[in-house]
GROMACS .gro file of C-alpha atoms in nm:
model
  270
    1UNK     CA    1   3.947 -10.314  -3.545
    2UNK     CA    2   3.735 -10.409  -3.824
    3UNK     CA    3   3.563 -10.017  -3.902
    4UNK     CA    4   3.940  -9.869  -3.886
    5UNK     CA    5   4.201 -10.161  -4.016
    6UNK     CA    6   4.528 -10.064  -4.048
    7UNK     CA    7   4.452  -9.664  -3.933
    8UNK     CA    8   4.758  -9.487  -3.795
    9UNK     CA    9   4.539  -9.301  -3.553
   10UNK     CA   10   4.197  -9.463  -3.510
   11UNK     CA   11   4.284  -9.861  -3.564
   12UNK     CA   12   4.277 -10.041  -3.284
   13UNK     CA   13   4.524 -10.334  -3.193
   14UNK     CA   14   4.852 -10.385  -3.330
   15UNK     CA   15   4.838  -9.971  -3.433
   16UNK     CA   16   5.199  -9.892  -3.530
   17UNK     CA   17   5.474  -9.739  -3.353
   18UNK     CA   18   5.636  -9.432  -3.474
   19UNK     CA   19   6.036  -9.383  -3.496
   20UNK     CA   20   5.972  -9.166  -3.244
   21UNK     CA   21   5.785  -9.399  -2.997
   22UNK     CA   22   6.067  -9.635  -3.083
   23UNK     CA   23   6.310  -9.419  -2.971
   24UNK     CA   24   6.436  -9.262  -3.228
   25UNK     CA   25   6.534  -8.924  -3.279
   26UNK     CA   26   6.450  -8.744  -3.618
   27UNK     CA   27   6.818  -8.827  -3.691
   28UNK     CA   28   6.745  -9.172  -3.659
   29UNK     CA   29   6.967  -9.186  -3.366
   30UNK     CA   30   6.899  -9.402  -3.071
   31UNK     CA   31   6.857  -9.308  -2.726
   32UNK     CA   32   6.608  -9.494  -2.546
   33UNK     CA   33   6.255  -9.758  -2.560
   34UNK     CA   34   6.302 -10.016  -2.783
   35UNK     CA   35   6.610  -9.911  -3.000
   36UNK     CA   36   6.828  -9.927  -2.671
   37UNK     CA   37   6.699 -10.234  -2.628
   38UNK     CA   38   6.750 -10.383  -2.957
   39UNK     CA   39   7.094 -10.208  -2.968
   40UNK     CA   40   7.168 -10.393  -2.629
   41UNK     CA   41   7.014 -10.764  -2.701
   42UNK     CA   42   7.092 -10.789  -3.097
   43UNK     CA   43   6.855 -10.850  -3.414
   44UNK     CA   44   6.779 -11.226  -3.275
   45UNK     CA   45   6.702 -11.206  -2.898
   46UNK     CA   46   6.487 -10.860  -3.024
   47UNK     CA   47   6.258 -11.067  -3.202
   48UNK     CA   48   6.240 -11.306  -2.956
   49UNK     CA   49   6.137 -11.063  -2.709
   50UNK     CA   50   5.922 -10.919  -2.988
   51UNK     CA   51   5.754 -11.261  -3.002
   52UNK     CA   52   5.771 -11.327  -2.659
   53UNK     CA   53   5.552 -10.964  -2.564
   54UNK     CA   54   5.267 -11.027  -2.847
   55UNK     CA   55   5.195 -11.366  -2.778
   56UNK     CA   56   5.271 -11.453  -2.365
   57UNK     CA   57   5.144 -11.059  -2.259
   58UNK     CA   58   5.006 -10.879  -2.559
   59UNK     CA   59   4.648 -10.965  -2.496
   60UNK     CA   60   4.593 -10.838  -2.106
   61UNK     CA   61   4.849 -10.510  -2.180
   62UNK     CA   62   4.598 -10.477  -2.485
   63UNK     CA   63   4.287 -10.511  -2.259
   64UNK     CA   64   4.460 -10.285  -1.978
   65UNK     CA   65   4.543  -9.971  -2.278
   66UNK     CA   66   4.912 -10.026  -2.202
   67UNK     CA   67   4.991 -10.188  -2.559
   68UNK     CA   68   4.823 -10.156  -2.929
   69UNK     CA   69   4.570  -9.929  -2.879
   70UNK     CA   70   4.455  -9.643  -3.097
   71UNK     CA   71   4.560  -9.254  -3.058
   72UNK     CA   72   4.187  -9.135  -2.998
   73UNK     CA   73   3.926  -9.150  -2.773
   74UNK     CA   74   3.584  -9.298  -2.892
   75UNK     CA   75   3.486  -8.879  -2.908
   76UNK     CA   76   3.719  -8.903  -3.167
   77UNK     CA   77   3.999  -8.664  -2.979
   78UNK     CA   78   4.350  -8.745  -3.002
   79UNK     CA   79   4.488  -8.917  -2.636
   80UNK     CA   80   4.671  -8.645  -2.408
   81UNK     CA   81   4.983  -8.800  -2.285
   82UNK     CA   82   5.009  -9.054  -2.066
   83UNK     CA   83   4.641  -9.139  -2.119
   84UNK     CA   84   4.494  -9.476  -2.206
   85UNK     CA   85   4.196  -9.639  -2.316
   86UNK     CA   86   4.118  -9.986  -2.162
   87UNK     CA   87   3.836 -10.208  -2.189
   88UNK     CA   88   3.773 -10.227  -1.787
   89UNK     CA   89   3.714  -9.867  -1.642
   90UNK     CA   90   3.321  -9.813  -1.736
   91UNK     CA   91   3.473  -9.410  -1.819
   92UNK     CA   92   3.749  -9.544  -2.020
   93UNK     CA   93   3.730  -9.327  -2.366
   94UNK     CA   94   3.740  -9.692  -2.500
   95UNK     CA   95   3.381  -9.697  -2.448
   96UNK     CA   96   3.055  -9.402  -2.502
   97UNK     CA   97   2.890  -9.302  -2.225
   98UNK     CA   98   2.599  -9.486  -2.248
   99UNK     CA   99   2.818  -9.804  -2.195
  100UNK     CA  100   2.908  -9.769  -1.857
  101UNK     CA  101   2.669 -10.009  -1.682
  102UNK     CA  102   2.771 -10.280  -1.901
  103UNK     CA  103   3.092 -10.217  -1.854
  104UNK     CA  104   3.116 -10.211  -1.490
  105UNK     CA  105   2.888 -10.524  -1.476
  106UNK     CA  106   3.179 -10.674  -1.728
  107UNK     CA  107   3.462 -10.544  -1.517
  108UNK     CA  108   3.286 -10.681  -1.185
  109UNK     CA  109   3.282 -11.042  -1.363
  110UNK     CA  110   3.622 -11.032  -1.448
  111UNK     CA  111   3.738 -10.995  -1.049
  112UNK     CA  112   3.460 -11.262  -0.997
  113UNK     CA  113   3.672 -11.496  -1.206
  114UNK     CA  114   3.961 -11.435  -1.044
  115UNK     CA  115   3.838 -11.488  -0.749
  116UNK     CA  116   3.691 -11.827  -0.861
  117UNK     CA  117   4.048 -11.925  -0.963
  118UNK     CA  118   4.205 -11.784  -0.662
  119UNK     CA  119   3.994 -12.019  -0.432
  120UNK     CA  120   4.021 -12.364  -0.726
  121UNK     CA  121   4.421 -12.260  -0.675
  122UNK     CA  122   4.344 -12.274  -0.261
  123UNK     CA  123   4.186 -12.561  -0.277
  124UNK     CA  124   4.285 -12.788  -0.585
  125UNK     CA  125   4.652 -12.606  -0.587
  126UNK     CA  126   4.823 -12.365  -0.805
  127UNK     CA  127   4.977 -12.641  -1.054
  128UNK     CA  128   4.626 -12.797  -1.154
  129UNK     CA  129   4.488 -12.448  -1.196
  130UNK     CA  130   4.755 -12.382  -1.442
  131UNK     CA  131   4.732 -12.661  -1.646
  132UNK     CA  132   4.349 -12.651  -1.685
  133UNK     CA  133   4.309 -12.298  -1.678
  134UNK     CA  134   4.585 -12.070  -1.724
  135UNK     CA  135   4.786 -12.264  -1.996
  136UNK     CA  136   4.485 -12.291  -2.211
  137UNK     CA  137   4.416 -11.937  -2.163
  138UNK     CA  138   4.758 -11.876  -2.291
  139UNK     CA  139   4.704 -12.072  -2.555
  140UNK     CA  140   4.368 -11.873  -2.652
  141UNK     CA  141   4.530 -11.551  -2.598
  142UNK     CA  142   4.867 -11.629  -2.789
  143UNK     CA  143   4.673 -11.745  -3.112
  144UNK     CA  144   4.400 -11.477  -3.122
  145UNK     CA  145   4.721 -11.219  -3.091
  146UNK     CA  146   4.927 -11.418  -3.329
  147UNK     CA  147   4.614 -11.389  -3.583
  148UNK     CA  148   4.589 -11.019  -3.573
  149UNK     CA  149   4.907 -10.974  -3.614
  150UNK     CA  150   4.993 -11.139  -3.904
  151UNK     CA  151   4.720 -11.078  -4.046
  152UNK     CA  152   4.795 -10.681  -4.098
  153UNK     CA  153   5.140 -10.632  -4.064
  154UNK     CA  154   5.392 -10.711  -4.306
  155UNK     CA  155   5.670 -10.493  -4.461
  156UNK     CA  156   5.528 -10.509  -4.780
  157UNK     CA  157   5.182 -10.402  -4.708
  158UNK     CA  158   5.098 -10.017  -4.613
  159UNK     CA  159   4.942  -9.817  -4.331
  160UNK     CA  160   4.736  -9.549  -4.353
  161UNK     CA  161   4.723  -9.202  -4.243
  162UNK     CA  162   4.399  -9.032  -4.165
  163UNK     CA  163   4.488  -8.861  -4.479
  164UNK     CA  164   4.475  -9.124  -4.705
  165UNK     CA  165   4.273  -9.422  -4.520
  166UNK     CA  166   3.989  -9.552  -4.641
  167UNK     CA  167   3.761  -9.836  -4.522
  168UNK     CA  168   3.845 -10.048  -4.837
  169UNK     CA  169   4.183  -9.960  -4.839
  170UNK     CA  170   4.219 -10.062  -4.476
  171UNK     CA  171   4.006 -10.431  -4.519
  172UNK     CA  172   4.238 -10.491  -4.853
  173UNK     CA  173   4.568 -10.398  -4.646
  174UNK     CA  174   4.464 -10.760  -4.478
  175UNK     CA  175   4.692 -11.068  -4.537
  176UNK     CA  176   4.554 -11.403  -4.606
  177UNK     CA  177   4.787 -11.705  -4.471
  178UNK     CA  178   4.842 -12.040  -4.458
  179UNK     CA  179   4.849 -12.197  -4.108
  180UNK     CA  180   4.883 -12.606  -4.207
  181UNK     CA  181   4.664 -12.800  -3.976
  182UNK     CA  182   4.544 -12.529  -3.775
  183UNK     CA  183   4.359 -12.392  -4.096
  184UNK     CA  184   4.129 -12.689  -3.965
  185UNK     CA  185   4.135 -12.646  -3.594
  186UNK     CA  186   4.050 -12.275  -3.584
  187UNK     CA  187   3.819 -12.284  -3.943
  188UNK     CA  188   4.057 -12.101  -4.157
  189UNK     CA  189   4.012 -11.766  -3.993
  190UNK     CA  190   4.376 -11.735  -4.092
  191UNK     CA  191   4.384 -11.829  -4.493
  192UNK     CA  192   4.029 -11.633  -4.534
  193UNK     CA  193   4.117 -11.302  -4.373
  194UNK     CA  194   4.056 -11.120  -4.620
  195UNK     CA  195   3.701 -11.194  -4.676
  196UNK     CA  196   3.664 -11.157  -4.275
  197UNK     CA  197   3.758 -10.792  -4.319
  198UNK     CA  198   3.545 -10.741  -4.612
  199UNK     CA  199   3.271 -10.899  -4.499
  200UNK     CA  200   3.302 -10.955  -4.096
  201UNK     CA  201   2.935 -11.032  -4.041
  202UNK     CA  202   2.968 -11.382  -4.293
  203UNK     CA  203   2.957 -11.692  -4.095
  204UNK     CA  204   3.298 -11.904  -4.131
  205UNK     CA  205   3.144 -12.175  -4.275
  206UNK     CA  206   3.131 -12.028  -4.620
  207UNK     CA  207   3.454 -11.811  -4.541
  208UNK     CA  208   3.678 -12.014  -4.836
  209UNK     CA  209   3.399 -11.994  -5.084
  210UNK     CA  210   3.361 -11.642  -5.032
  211UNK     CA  211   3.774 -11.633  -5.033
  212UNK     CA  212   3.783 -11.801  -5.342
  213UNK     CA  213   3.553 -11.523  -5.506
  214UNK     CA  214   3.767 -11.237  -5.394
  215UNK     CA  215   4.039 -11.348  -5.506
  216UNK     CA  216   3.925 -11.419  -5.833
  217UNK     CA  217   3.803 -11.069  -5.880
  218UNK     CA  218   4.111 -10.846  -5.645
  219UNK     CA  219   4.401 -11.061  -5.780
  220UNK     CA  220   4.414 -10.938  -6.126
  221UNK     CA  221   4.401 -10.620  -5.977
  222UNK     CA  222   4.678 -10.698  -5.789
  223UNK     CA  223   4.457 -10.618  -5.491
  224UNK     CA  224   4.445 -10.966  -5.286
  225UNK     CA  225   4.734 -11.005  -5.059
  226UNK     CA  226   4.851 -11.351  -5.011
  227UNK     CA  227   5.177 -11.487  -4.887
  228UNK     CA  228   5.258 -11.838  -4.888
  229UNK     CA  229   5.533 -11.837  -4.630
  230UNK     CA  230   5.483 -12.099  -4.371
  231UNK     CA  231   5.308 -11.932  -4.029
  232UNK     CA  232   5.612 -11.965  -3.816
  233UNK     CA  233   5.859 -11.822  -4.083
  234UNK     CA  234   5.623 -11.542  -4.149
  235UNK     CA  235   5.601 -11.463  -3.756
  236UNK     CA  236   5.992 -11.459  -3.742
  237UNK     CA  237   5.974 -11.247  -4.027
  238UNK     CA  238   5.746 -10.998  -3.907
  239UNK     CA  239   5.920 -10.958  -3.579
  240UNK     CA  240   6.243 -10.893  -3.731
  241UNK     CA  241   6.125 -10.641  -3.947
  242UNK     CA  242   5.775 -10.508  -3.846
  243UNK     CA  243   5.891 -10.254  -3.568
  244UNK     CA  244   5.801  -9.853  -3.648
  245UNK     CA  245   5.606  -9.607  -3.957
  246UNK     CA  246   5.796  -9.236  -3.981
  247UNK     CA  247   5.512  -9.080  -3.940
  248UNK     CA  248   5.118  -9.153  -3.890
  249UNK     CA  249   5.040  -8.927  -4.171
  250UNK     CA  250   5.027  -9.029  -4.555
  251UNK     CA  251   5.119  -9.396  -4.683
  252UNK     CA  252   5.334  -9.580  -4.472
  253UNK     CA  253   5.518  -9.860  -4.463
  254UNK     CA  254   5.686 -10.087  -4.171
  255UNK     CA  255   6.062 -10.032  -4.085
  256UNK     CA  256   6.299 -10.206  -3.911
  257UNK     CA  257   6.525 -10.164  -3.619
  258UNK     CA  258   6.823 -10.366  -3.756
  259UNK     CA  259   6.861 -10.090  -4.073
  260UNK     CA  260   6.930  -9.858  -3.814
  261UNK     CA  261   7.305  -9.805  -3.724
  262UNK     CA  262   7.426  -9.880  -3.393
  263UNK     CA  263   7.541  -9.577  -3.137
  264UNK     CA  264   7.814  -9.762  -3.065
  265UNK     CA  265   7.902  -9.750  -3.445
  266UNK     CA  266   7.857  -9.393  -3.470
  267UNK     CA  267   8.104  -9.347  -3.195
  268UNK     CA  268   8.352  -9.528  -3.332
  269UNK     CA  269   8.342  -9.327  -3.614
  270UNK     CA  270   8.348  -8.999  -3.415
   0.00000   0.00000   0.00000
């Protein structure tokens, strides 16, 4: 995530769509995946459901390689079809070779926690587990998505083909935000972003310091991307208009499903 931000190929979570993906045809006609479903629900409900699918399921479908992932392997060759890369099978192409024991030993603790809350939901019952365990989890999970995915997509701020990608154009594609009082809860991981990508081995402590440095130097370069807009605004935002590139090659930028006419429409017209 950090050695490939905002890659078309290599990056790794929140890695963009194509129109294709979508399903689109090069015509930009729809007929299936996600257009047919934004075609059948409408512009609101879709970013609902958009919302809905990062923060409530986009973490485990990111750990299982079904959602987010990058197009190659760790050997650096592009996926075959069908193929995925998830962070529990110890020969995943997530992970080299040399990995494997650590990964099964990580896999093997996951079931081991499961099985710990199976038996606290057998014996203390399913509705205290939740409300300890699983709701918190959520909670966890929905942020740390919410994070990443604010913090690098935006239709106003490119992605980059293996073409054109650079490391420093990737770290200054990053968005610093406001998030009100959970700059405080969560130490401003939000509103000093940028200086987390630039530098992701600083401790937090020093993060708006080092923030206010940056931007000092990038903004008159019109290099430091900042966006006031209130958290929940921006996340509405994004959702609405965040969806698919063209193409994973050269510059590109987000597009949205709602500029794309309806079938229905085009029958009408026919």
């Amino acid at each position: 995530h950090h050695r490939r931000t905002n890659n078309t190929m290599d990056g790794e979570s929140h890695t963009p769509n194509t129109k294709a993906e979508m399903g689109l045809s090069v015509k930009n006609e729809r007929h299936s995946g996600y257009a047919a479903i934004h075609e059948a629900i409408g512009d609101g409900p879709f970013a609902m459901l958009q919302i809905f699918a990062h923060l409530a399921i986009g973490w485990p479908l990111y750990l299982m390689g079904l959602a987010s992932t990058g197009r190659l392997g760790q050997d650096g060759k592009v996926l075959k079809d069908g193929e995925i890369i998830d962070h529990y099978r110890p020969w995943s192409k997530m992970f080299p070779t040399k990995l494997r024991l650590k990964i099964t030993m990580s896999t093997l603790g996951v079931f081991a926690a499961w099985y710990a809350i199976y038996e606290a939901s057998c014996k203390y019952g399913v509705l205290p587990v939740t409300l300890w365990y699983i709701g918190p989890l959520m909670w966890n999970q929905a942020w740390l998505v919410l994070y990443t995915w604010l913090q690098h997509n935006d239709p106003s701020v490119p992605q980059y083909g293996p073409d054109e990608w650079t490391w420093v154009r990737g770290a200054l594609s990053t968005i610093d935000r406001p998030y009100g009082i959970f700059d405080f809860f969560h130490h401003k991981i939000g509103s000093t972003h940028v200086a987390h990508h630039l530098f992701h081995e600083m401790p937090f402590y020093k993060a708006d310091v080092a923030t206010a440095a940056i931007k000092e130097f990038l903004e008159p370069k019109g290099l430091y991307n900042y966006d006031p807009t209130p958290w929940y605004l921006a996340m509405w935002r994004v959702a609405k208009t965040c969806h698919y590139v063209d193409e994973l090659d050269g510059v590109q930028y987000y597009r949205s499903l709602e500029d794309i006419p309806l079938s229905k429409d085009g029958k009408k017209n026919d």
